[in-house]
Amino acid sequence: MSGVVHKSLPHDSAPLHVTGRAQYVDDIPAPAGTLHLAFGLSPAARGTILKTDLARVHAAPGVVAVLTAGDLPGDCDVSPAAHDEPLLADGRVHYIGQPVFLVIAESHLAARRAARLGRVEVAGERPILTIDDALAADSRFEGGPVIWERGDAGAALLQAPRRLQGTIEIGGQEHFYLEGQAALAMPLDDGGMLVHASTQHPSEIQHKVAHALDLPMAMVRCEVRRMGGGFGGKESQGNALAVACAVAARLTGRPCRMRYDRDDDMTITGKRHDFRIVYDAGFDEEGRILAVDFVQYARCGWSQDLSLPVADRAMLHADNAYYLPAVRIESHRLRTNTQSATAFRGFGGPQGILGIERMMDHVAHELGLDPLLVRERNLYASGGSTAARSKQTQLTPYYQPVEDSVIRELVAELAERAGYRARRAAVDAWNARHAVLKRGIALTPVKFGISFTLTHLNQAGALVHVYQDGSIRLNHGGTEMGQGLFRKVAQVAAERFGVRADRVRITATDTGKVPNTSATAASSGSDLNGMAVRAACDKIRARMEDFLKGYHQAGTVEFRDDVVHVGGAVLPFAEAARLCHENRVSLSATGFYKTPEISWDRARGRGRPFYYFAYGAAVSEVVLDTLTGENRILRVDILHDVGKSLNPALDIGQIEGGFVQGAGWLTTEELVWDENGRLMTHAPSTYKIPACGDRPDLFDVALFDNANRAETIYRSKAVGEPPLMLGISVFLALSDALRACGKAYPALDAPATPERLMQAAARLREVIDEP
């Protein structure tokens, strides 16, 4: 072996990124005559379209055509599964920003200007905007709540020595990818269509375009070289642009491209689901949880999109890293007249985890204990321990045994490395001396399940070619959105052939090369595609070995250090490839992988939905001005489990980025709709993502030494989503700072904006000042 995996090699496109030469969908040189598209949007959140006046749109400079729902060919549904999202509103509108008509023009600017000239008259109805509105109207998906339980939580709650209830409101989040949604469709001379899309799910784009054009999927190709960020926002939300471009290209016979401007992107597309979580916890005097009843309310928006599996995953992560002896989880999936909430990094898991982390903090406050002590007393037992072997103490609420837990060791190591206990005492001492500026500290763990909960998505394919000069080209079903997937998979290929990493090139993800791909989501990119590439490489290597053994009359063949050892002979890899080619040995192969050992009965809430768990923990320390709500993160220490890392540098980068994005979700990123359902935070001027100045002065990230027990690619673990939940430590550190303002529990809601923090501090002081 060449030792290419487990090395910190740079991102394959890093030089292109930093020089601005990386080509994204809207940078692709298009043929002469390419047309540009823009949507005309609904001005009302709910109602029936009475009239659409498009005369001024048709007459606008550069306009070639204007389409409404009645002009579309066949069925142009753009939903990921439920068939409830028409490309253009079909008589009724369901949120402000819903596409109503489509402008096809000679330039992007001409299309956008013309789209603003349309007049859509709507017989408005009172929109359903909030969780309370939806509950009052019984507006929901699935017809009623989904309930999973293990044990008798009701009886255990009644018998518990101590009991408390609480509620937390959790805001949504805008994806704010650097590259907005974009697509380019080019009609082919055989009647087919080539689509370039900024998407995490090329096969879904292929399927939706084929369906809209009434073509077999084999006549539609979707190609994706890279995205400028995705975070789940390009799993289903790119369907509308791709279908619109394909329909317009079919109609006009000319290539068509479309990209949303940032305001349109934020107005049209879905966000992270906002939640309300209500908890009822029973516990003993030591803080050990005996029973808990969670009720989760998810605001899903106007269409189903991916809300059902998102809400399921929130339920699946309601335990986070804690064993719950008796538990009941009730989930409500509520339909509202807002953007259809969609996939977002963590896919419901962050909301479920925040619910129990708030509960743990509340229990600690009730007992006057250090929150870390309460957490430690409830963590899942270590894998291989007596408790783990008994299985019963290791069962999740959905009956999956937790057999690989390292969370106790990881938390203990982080607490020691970060000096948590000494800093806890220092924070308390600081707060005793200062009336206005208060400090807070929190250590929070993460246990995150890895696999798609829809079992058939846990598969991947790959195509590998070895050329006669020894260079290697591969293709797989995963998409590159900046996370470094291509580099990791290339490292796997280089390792299998024992060659330098620079011998391997990856082509754009292409449904014409690898069919039936799953979305690059659920943190599964490296797990699935790495194994598929390994399978393909091993087929080719086995063929080469068989030939070279016979050719050199040797007993052994070994690929390492960019050469091939054949008995006593040493051949450069390029020479070995040339010999194989000249002797008619196939140097091309496909590979396939499906995740083993998983099964899931969603209706009963039982099974093994996850192949394994990833673990992590973070300590965050903050300072808060209690009069203004302004705050800063002073220091962050993270210890995270990525198994045996394929590429430590890339994994640390993902951990840092995920943490910052999670902290942003819970502190600065606030989505605001007005009473009519109009999104007010629709641009960088009104929506605040974390900036460089928000990072902590001390930011220490380390990888936990823990080879994956599951048979994953080189015993690595997924890293895309789990680190986002580490940002919860910032939210709870701010809550800890508020705790110093009074004796009552702060009961802070998210996001903890300066306004919300200032108001919470004032409330706590009022409680103290009451006679």
Coordinates of C-alpha atoms in Angstrom, one line a residue, residues 82-531:
A82 CA -45.2 13.4 -2.7
H83 CA -46.2 14.8 -6.1
D84 CA -47.6 17.9 -4.5
E85 CA -45.5 20.7 -6.0
P86 CA -46.4 21.9 -9.4
L87 CA -43.7 23.9 -11.2
L88 CA -46.1 26.8 -11.6
A89 CA -49.1 27.5 -9.4
D90 CA -52.1 25.7 -10.8
G91 CA -55.0 28.0 -9.7
R92 CA -54.1 28.4 -6.0
V93 CA -51.2 29.9 -4.3
H94 CA -49.7 28.6 -1.0
Y95 CA -47.0 31.0 0.0
I96 CA -45.6 34.4 -0.9
G97 CA -42.8 33.7 -3.4
Q98 CA -44.4 30.7 -5.1
P99 CA -43.7 30.6 -8.8
V100 CA -46.8 31.6 -10.8
F101 CA -45.4 32.2 -14.3
L102 CA -42.1 31.7 -16.2
V103 CA -40.4 34.3 -18.3
I104 CA -38.1 33.2 -21.1
A105 CA -35.9 36.1 -22.4
E106 CA -32.6 36.9 -24.2
S107 CA -30.7 37.8 -21.0
H108 CA -30.8 37.2 -17.3
L109 CA -31.5 40.9 -16.6
A110 CA -34.3 41.1 -19.2
A111 CA -36.0 38.0 -17.7
R112 CA -35.8 39.4 -14.1
R113 CA -37.1 42.9 -15.1
A114 CA -39.9 41.4 -17.1
A115 CA -41.0 39.1 -14.3
R116 CA -41.5 42.1 -12.1
L117 CA -44.1 43.5 -14.5
G118 CA -46.6 40.8 -14.1
R119 CA -49.8 41.4 -12.1
V120 CA -51.3 38.4 -10.2
E121 CA -54.6 39.0 -8.6
V122 CA -55.5 36.7 -5.8
A123 CA -58.7 36.2 -3.8
G124 CA -56.8 36.0 -0.5
E125 CA -57.6 33.8 2.4
R126 CA -56.2 34.1 6.0
P127 CA -52.8 32.3 5.8
I128 CA -51.8 29.6 8.3
L129 CA -48.3 30.9 9.3
T130 CA -47.4 29.6 12.8
I131 CA -47.4 26.4 14.7
D132 CA -50.3 27.7 16.7
D133 CA -52.2 28.6 13.5
A134 CA -51.7 25.1 12.2
L135 CA -52.7 23.4 15.4
A136 CA -55.9 25.5 15.5
A137 CA -56.8 24.7 11.9
D138 CA -55.6 21.0 12.3
S139 CA -53.4 21.7 9.2
R140 CA -50.9 18.9 9.0
F141 CA -49.3 16.1 7.0
E142 CA -50.0 12.4 7.7
G143 CA -53.3 13.2 9.3
G144 CA -52.2 13.0 12.9
P145 CA -49.2 12.8 15.2
V146 CA -46.6 10.0 14.8
I147 CA -45.9 8.3 18.2
W148 CA -43.0 6.1 19.1
E149 CA -42.4 4.8 22.6
R150 CA -40.3 2.3 24.6
G151 CA -41.4 1.4 28.1
D152 CA -44.3 3.0 30.0
A153 CA -43.2 6.7 30.2
G154 CA -46.5 7.8 31.7
A155 CA -46.3 5.4 34.6
A156 CA -42.6 6.1 35.2
L157 CA -43.2 9.9 35.2
L158 CA -45.8 9.5 37.9
Q159 CA -43.4 7.4 40.0
A160 CA -40.3 9.6 39.6
P161 CA -39.0 11.4 42.7
R162 CA -38.6 14.7 40.7
R163 CA -40.4 16.0 37.7
L164 CA -40.3 19.1 35.5
Q165 CA -41.8 20.4 32.3
G166 CA -40.5 22.9 29.7
T167 CA -40.8 24.2 26.2
I168 CA -38.3 25.4 23.7
E169 CA -39.0 27.3 20.4
I170 CA -36.3 26.6 17.8
G171 CA -36.0 28.8 14.7
G172 CA -35.3 27.7 11.2
Q173 CA -32.2 28.5 9.1
E174 CA -31.4 29.7 5.6
H175 CA -28.9 27.6 3.8
F176 CA -27.0 30.6 2.4
Y177 CA -24.8 28.6 0.1
L178 CA -22.3 30.8 -1.7
E179 CA -23.4 29.7 -5.1
G180 CA -27.2 30.1 -5.5
Q181 CA -29.5 27.7 -7.3
A182 CA -28.7 27.4 -11.0
A183 CA -29.4 25.1 -14.0
L184 CA -28.6 24.9 -17.7
A185 CA -30.5 22.7 -20.1
M186 CA -29.3 22.0 -23.6
P187 CA -31.5 20.1 -26.1
L188 CA -29.7 17.2 -27.9
D189 CA -30.1 16.2 -31.5
D190 CA -31.7 12.9 -30.6
G191 CA -34.5 14.6 -28.7
G192 CA -32.9 14.1 -25.4
M193 CA -31.7 16.7 -22.9
L194 CA -28.4 17.5 -21.1
V195 CA -28.9 19.3 -17.8
H196 CA -26.1 20.9 -15.8
A197 CA -27.5 21.6 -12.3
S198 CA -26.2 22.7 -9.0
T199 CA -27.7 19.8 -7.2
Q200 CA -26.9 17.2 -4.5
H201 CA -29.2 14.7 -6.3
P202 CA -28.4 14.4 -10.0
S203 CA -30.6 11.3 -10.5
E204 CA -33.6 13.1 -9.1
I205 CA -33.1 16.0 -11.5
Q206 CA -32.8 13.4 -14.3
H207 CA -36.1 11.7 -13.2
K208 CA -38.0 15.0 -12.8
V209 CA -36.9 16.3 -16.2
A210 CA -37.6 13.0 -17.9
H211 CA -41.1 13.0 -16.3
A212 CA -41.9 16.6 -17.4
L213 CA -40.8 15.9 -21.0
D214 CA -42.3 12.5 -21.1
L215 CA -39.0 10.9 -22.0
P216 CA -37.3 7.8 -20.7
M217 CA -34.6 8.6 -18.2
A218 CA -32.0 7.3 -20.6
M219 CA -32.6 10.3 -22.8
V220 CA -31.8 12.8 -20.0
R221 CA -28.3 13.3 -18.6
C222 CA -27.6 15.4 -15.5
E223 CA -24.0 16.5 -14.9
V224 CA -22.6 18.1 -11.8
R225 CA -18.9 19.0 -11.5
R226 CA -19.2 21.0 -8.3
M227 CA -21.5 23.2 -6.1
G228 CA -20.6 26.3 -4.2
G229 CA -22.2 24.8 -1.1
G230 CA -25.3 22.8 -0.6
F231 CA -26.0 22.0 3.1
G232 CA -29.2 20.1 2.1
G233 CA -30.6 23.1 0.3
K234 CA -29.8 21.5 -3.1
E235 CA -31.2 18.1 -2.4
S236 CA -34.7 18.9 -3.8
Q237 CA -34.8 22.6 -4.2
G238 CA -33.0 22.6 -7.6
N239 CA -35.7 20.5 -9.2
A240 CA -37.8 23.6 -10.2
L241 CA -34.9 25.3 -12.1
A242 CA -33.9 22.2 -14.0
V243 CA -37.4 21.3 -15.0
A244 CA -38.1 25.0 -16.0
C245 CA -35.0 25.1 -18.2
A246 CA -35.7 21.7 -19.8
V247 CA -39.3 22.7 -20.6
A248 CA -38.2 26.0 -22.0
A249 CA -35.4 24.4 -24.0
R250 CA -37.9 21.8 -25.5
L251 CA -40.3 24.7 -26.4
T252 CA -37.8 27.0 -28.0
G253 CA -35.2 24.5 -29.3
R254 CA -32.5 26.6 -27.7
P255 CA -30.4 26.1 -24.6
C256 CA -31.9 27.7 -21.5
R257 CA -30.3 28.7 -18.2
M258 CA -31.6 30.0 -14.9
R259 CA -30.2 31.2 -11.7
Y260 CA -31.9 32.8 -8.7
D261 CA -30.6 36.1 -7.5
R262 CA -30.0 36.0 -3.7
D263 CA -33.3 37.7 -2.8
D264 CA -35.3 35.4 -5.0
D265 CA -33.4 32.4 -3.8
M266 CA -34.2 33.2 -0.1
T267 CA -37.8 34.0 -0.9
I268 CA -38.6 30.9 -3.0
T269 CA -36.6 28.1 -1.5
G270 CA -37.2 26.1 1.7
K271 CA -35.2 26.4 5.0
R272 CA -34.5 24.4 8.0
H273 CA -37.7 23.4 9.8
D274 CA -38.5 25.4 12.9
F275 CA -39.6 23.4 15.8
R276 CA -41.4 23.6 19.1
I277 CA -40.4 20.9 21.6
V278 CA -42.3 20.3 24.8
Y279 CA -40.7 18.0 27.4
D280 CA -41.9 16.3 30.6
A281 CA -39.0 14.7 32.5
G282 CA -38.9 12.5 35.5
F283 CA -35.6 12.1 37.3
D284 CA -34.0 11.3 40.7
E285 CA -32.0 13.4 43.1
E286 CA -28.8 12.6 41.3
G287 CA -30.1 13.8 38.0
R288 CA -30.6 10.4 36.4
I289 CA -33.4 10.5 33.9
L290 CA -36.1 7.9 34.6
A291 CA -38.6 8.8 32.0
V292 CA -39.3 11.5 29.4
D293 CA -42.2 12.5 27.2
F294 CA -41.3 14.6 24.2
V295 CA -43.8 16.4 21.9
Q296 CA -42.2 17.8 18.8
Y297 CA -44.0 20.3 16.5
A298 CA -42.4 20.8 13.1
R299 CA -43.5 23.7 10.9
C300 CA -43.2 22.1 7.4
G301 CA -44.4 24.8 5.1
W302 CA -46.9 24.4 2.2
S303 CA -45.9 21.1 0.6
Q304 CA -44.5 17.9 2.0
D305 CA -41.0 18.1 0.4
L306 CA -38.7 16.0 2.8
S307 CA -40.6 17.0 5.9
L308 CA -41.6 13.5 6.9
P309 CA -38.1 12.0 7.0
V310 CA -36.8 15.2 8.6
A311 CA -39.4 14.9 11.4
D312 CA -38.6 11.2 11.7
R313 CA -34.9 12.0 12.2
A314 CA -35.8 14.6 14.9
M315 CA -37.5 11.7 16.7
L316 CA -34.6 9.4 16.1
H317 CA -32.2 11.9 17.8
A318 CA -34.5 12.9 20.7
D319 CA -32.2 10.8 23.0
N320 CA -28.9 12.2 21.7
A321 CA -26.2 10.6 23.7
Y322 CA -28.4 9.6 26.7
Y323 CA -30.0 6.3 27.7
L324 CA -33.6 6.9 28.5
P325 CA -35.2 4.0 30.5
A326 CA -38.8 5.0 29.5
V327 CA -39.5 7.3 26.6
R328 CA -42.4 8.5 24.5
I329 CA -41.9 10.8 21.5
E330 CA -44.9 12.4 19.7
S331 CA -44.3 14.3 16.4
H332 CA -46.6 16.7 14.6
R333 CA -45.9 17.6 11.0
L334 CA -47.7 20.9 10.4
R335 CA -48.7 22.4 7.1
T336 CA -48.3 26.2 6.8
N337 CA -48.4 28.9 4.1
T338 CA -44.7 29.5 4.2
Q339 CA -41.8 28.2 2.0
S340 CA -41.7 24.4 2.0
A341 CA -39.1 23.6 4.7
T342 CA -36.5 21.1 3.3
A343 CA -33.3 19.2 4.1
F344 CA -30.7 21.1 6.0
R345 CA -27.4 19.7 7.4
G346 CA -28.4 17.4 10.2
F347 CA -31.9 16.8 8.7
G348 CA -34.0 17.2 11.8
G349 CA -31.3 15.7 14.1
P350 CA -30.2 19.1 15.4
Q351 CA -33.7 20.0 16.5
G352 CA -34.2 16.7 18.3
I353 CA -30.8 17.0 20.0
L354 CA -31.4 20.5 21.1
G355 CA -34.6 19.4 22.8
I356 CA -32.9 17.0 25.1
E357 CA -29.9 19.1 25.7
R358 CA -32.2 21.9 26.9
M359 CA -34.0 19.4 29.1
M360 CA -30.6 18.2 30.7
D361 CA -29.7 21.8 31.4
H362 CA -33.1 22.4 33.0
V363 CA -32.8 19.3 35.2
A364 CA -29.3 20.4 36.3
H365 CA -30.6 23.8 37.2
E366 CA -33.5 22.3 39.2
L367 CA -31.1 20.2 41.2
G368 CA -28.4 22.8 41.6
L369 CA -25.9 20.5 39.9
D370 CA -23.2 21.2 37.3
P371 CA -24.9 20.4 33.9
L372 CA -21.9 18.3 32.9
L373 CA -22.3 16.1 35.9
V374 CA -26.0 15.5 35.0
R375 CA -25.0 14.7 31.4
E376 CA -22.2 12.3 32.5
R377 CA -24.7 10.4 34.7
N378 CA -27.0 9.7 31.8
L379 CA -24.6 9.0 28.9
Y380 CA -24.9 5.7 27.0
A381 CA -22.6 3.0 28.5
S382 CA -19.3 2.4 26.7
G383 CA -19.4 -0.2 24.0
G384 CA -18.0 -3.5 25.3
S385 CA -18.9 -2.7 28.9
T386 CA -21.0 -5.0 31.1
A387 CA -23.9 -2.6 30.5
A388 CA -23.4 -2.6 26.8
R389 CA -23.3 -6.4 26.6
S390 CA -26.6 -6.6 28.5
K391 CA -28.1 -4.7 25.6
Q392 CA -31.1 -3.5 27.6
T393 CA -29.3 -0.4 29.0
Q394 CA -28.1 0.4 25.5
L395 CA -31.3 0.4 23.6
T396 CA -32.3 3.6 21.9
P397 CA -36.0 4.7 21.9
Y398 CA -36.3 2.9 18.6
Y399 CA -34.8 -0.3 19.9
Q400 CA -31.4 -0.2 18.2
P401 CA -28.7 -1.4 20.5
V402 CA -25.9 1.1 20.9
E403 CA -22.9 -1.1 20.8
D404 CA -20.2 1.3 19.6
S405 CA -20.5 4.1 22.2
V406 CA -17.3 5.9 23.1
I407 CA -19.1 9.0 24.4
R408 CA -18.1 8.6 28.0
E409 CA -14.4 8.3 27.2
L410 CA -14.7 11.2 24.7
V411 CA -16.4 13.5 27.1
A412 CA -14.0 12.7 29.9
E413 CA -11.0 13.3 27.6
L414 CA -12.4 16.6 26.4
A415 CA -13.3 17.9 29.9
E416 CA -9.7 17.1 30.9
R417 CA -8.1 18.7 27.8
A418 CA -10.2 21.8 28.0
G419 CA -9.8 22.2 31.7
Y420 CA -13.6 22.4 32.1
R421 CA -13.9 22.1 35.8
A422 CA -11.3 24.8 36.6
R423 CA -12.9 27.0 34.0
R424 CA -16.4 26.3 35.5
A425 CA -15.2 27.6 38.8
A426 CA -13.5 30.6 37.2
V427 CA -16.7 31.5 35.3
D428 CA -18.7 31.3 38.6
A429 CA -16.1 33.5 40.3
W430 CA -16.2 36.1 37.4
N431 CA -20.0 36.3 37.6
A432 CA -19.9 36.9 41.3
R433 CA -17.7 39.9 40.7
H434 CA -19.4 41.5 37.7
A435 CA -22.9 42.9 37.5
V436 CA -23.3 43.5 33.8
L437 CA -20.9 41.3 31.9
K438 CA -21.6 37.6 32.6
R439 CA -19.7 34.6 31.4
G440 CA -21.1 31.2 30.6
I441 CA -19.6 27.8 29.8
A442 CA -21.2 24.6 28.5
L443 CA -20.0 21.1 27.4
T444 CA -22.4 19.3 25.2
P445 CA -22.1 15.8 23.5
V446 CA -23.3 14.5 20.2
K447 CA -24.3 11.0 19.1
F448 CA -25.5 11.0 15.5
G449 CA -26.7 8.0 13.5
I450 CA -25.2 7.4 10.0
S451 CA -27.4 6.1 7.1
F452 CA -30.3 7.2 5.1
T453 CA -33.5 6.2 7.0
L454 CA -35.1 5.3 3.6
T455 CA -33.2 2.0 3.3
H456 CA -33.0 1.8 -0.5
L457 CA -31.0 5.0 -0.7
N458 CA -28.1 3.3 1.1
Q459 CA -26.3 2.3 -2.1
A460 CA -23.8 3.7 -4.5
G461 CA -22.1 2.9 -7.8
A462 CA -18.7 3.8 -9.4
L463 CA -16.9 3.6 -12.7
V464 CA -13.1 3.4 -12.8
H465 CA -10.7 3.4 -15.8
V466 CA -7.0 2.8 -15.8
Y467 CA -5.3 4.1 -19.0
Q468 CA -2.3 2.5 -20.7
D469 CA -0.1 5.3 -19.4
G470 CA -0.9 4.5 -15.8
S471 CA -3.3 7.4 -15.2
I472 CA -6.6 6.7 -13.6
R473 CA -10.0 8.3 -14.0
L474 CA -13.0 7.6 -11.9
N475 CA -16.6 8.6 -11.6
H476 CA -19.1 7.9 -8.8
G477 CA -22.5 9.0 -7.7
G478 CA -21.5 11.5 -5.1
T479 CA -21.5 15.2 -5.6
E480 CA -18.8 17.7 -4.6
M481 CA -20.1 20.8 -2.8
G482 CA -16.9 21.9 -1.2
Q483 CA -16.7 19.2 1.4
G484 CA -13.8 17.4 -0.2
L485 CA -15.6 14.2 -1.2
F486 CA -13.8 14.0 -4.5
R487 CA -10.4 14.2 -2.8
K488 CA -11.3 11.5 -0.3
V489 CA -12.6 9.1 -2.9
A490 CA -9.5 9.7 -5.1
Q491 CA -7.4 8.8 -2.1
V492 CA -9.2 5.5 -1.8
A493 CA -8.5 4.8 -5.5
A494 CA -4.9 5.7 -5.2
E495 CA -4.6 3.5 -2.1
R496 CA -6.1 0.4 -3.9
F497 CA -3.6 0.7 -6.8
G498 CA -0.7 1.8 -4.6
V499 CA 0.0 4.9 -6.6
R500 CA 0.5 8.6 -6.0
A501 CA -2.7 10.6 -5.5
D502 CA -2.0 12.8 -8.4
R503 CA -2.4 9.9 -10.8
V504 CA -6.1 9.9 -10.1
R505 CA -8.6 12.2 -11.7
I506 CA -12.4 12.4 -11.0
T507 CA -14.8 13.5 -13.6
A508 CA -18.0 15.4 -13.0
T509 CA -20.9 13.4 -11.5
D510 CA -22.9 12.2 -14.5
T511 CA -26.0 10.1 -14.6
G512 CA -24.9 8.8 -18.0
K513 CA -21.9 7.1 -16.3
V514 CA -23.2 6.0 -12.9
P515 CA -27.0 5.5 -12.9
N516 CA -29.6 5.6 -10.1
T517 CA -27.5 7.6 -7.7
S518 CA -28.6 8.5 -4.2
A519 CA -28.4 12.1 -3.0
T520 CA -25.1 13.3 -1.5
A521 CA -26.7 13.7 1.9
A522 CA -27.1 12.0 5.3
S523 CA -23.3 12.3 5.8
S524 CA -23.0 9.2 3.6
G525 CA -20.9 10.5 0.6
S526 CA -17.5 9.0 1.6
D527 CA -19.1 5.9 3.2
L528 CA -21.1 4.8 0.1
N529 CA -19.0 6.1 -2.8
G530 CA -15.7 5.2 -1.2
M531 CA -16.7 1.6 -0.9

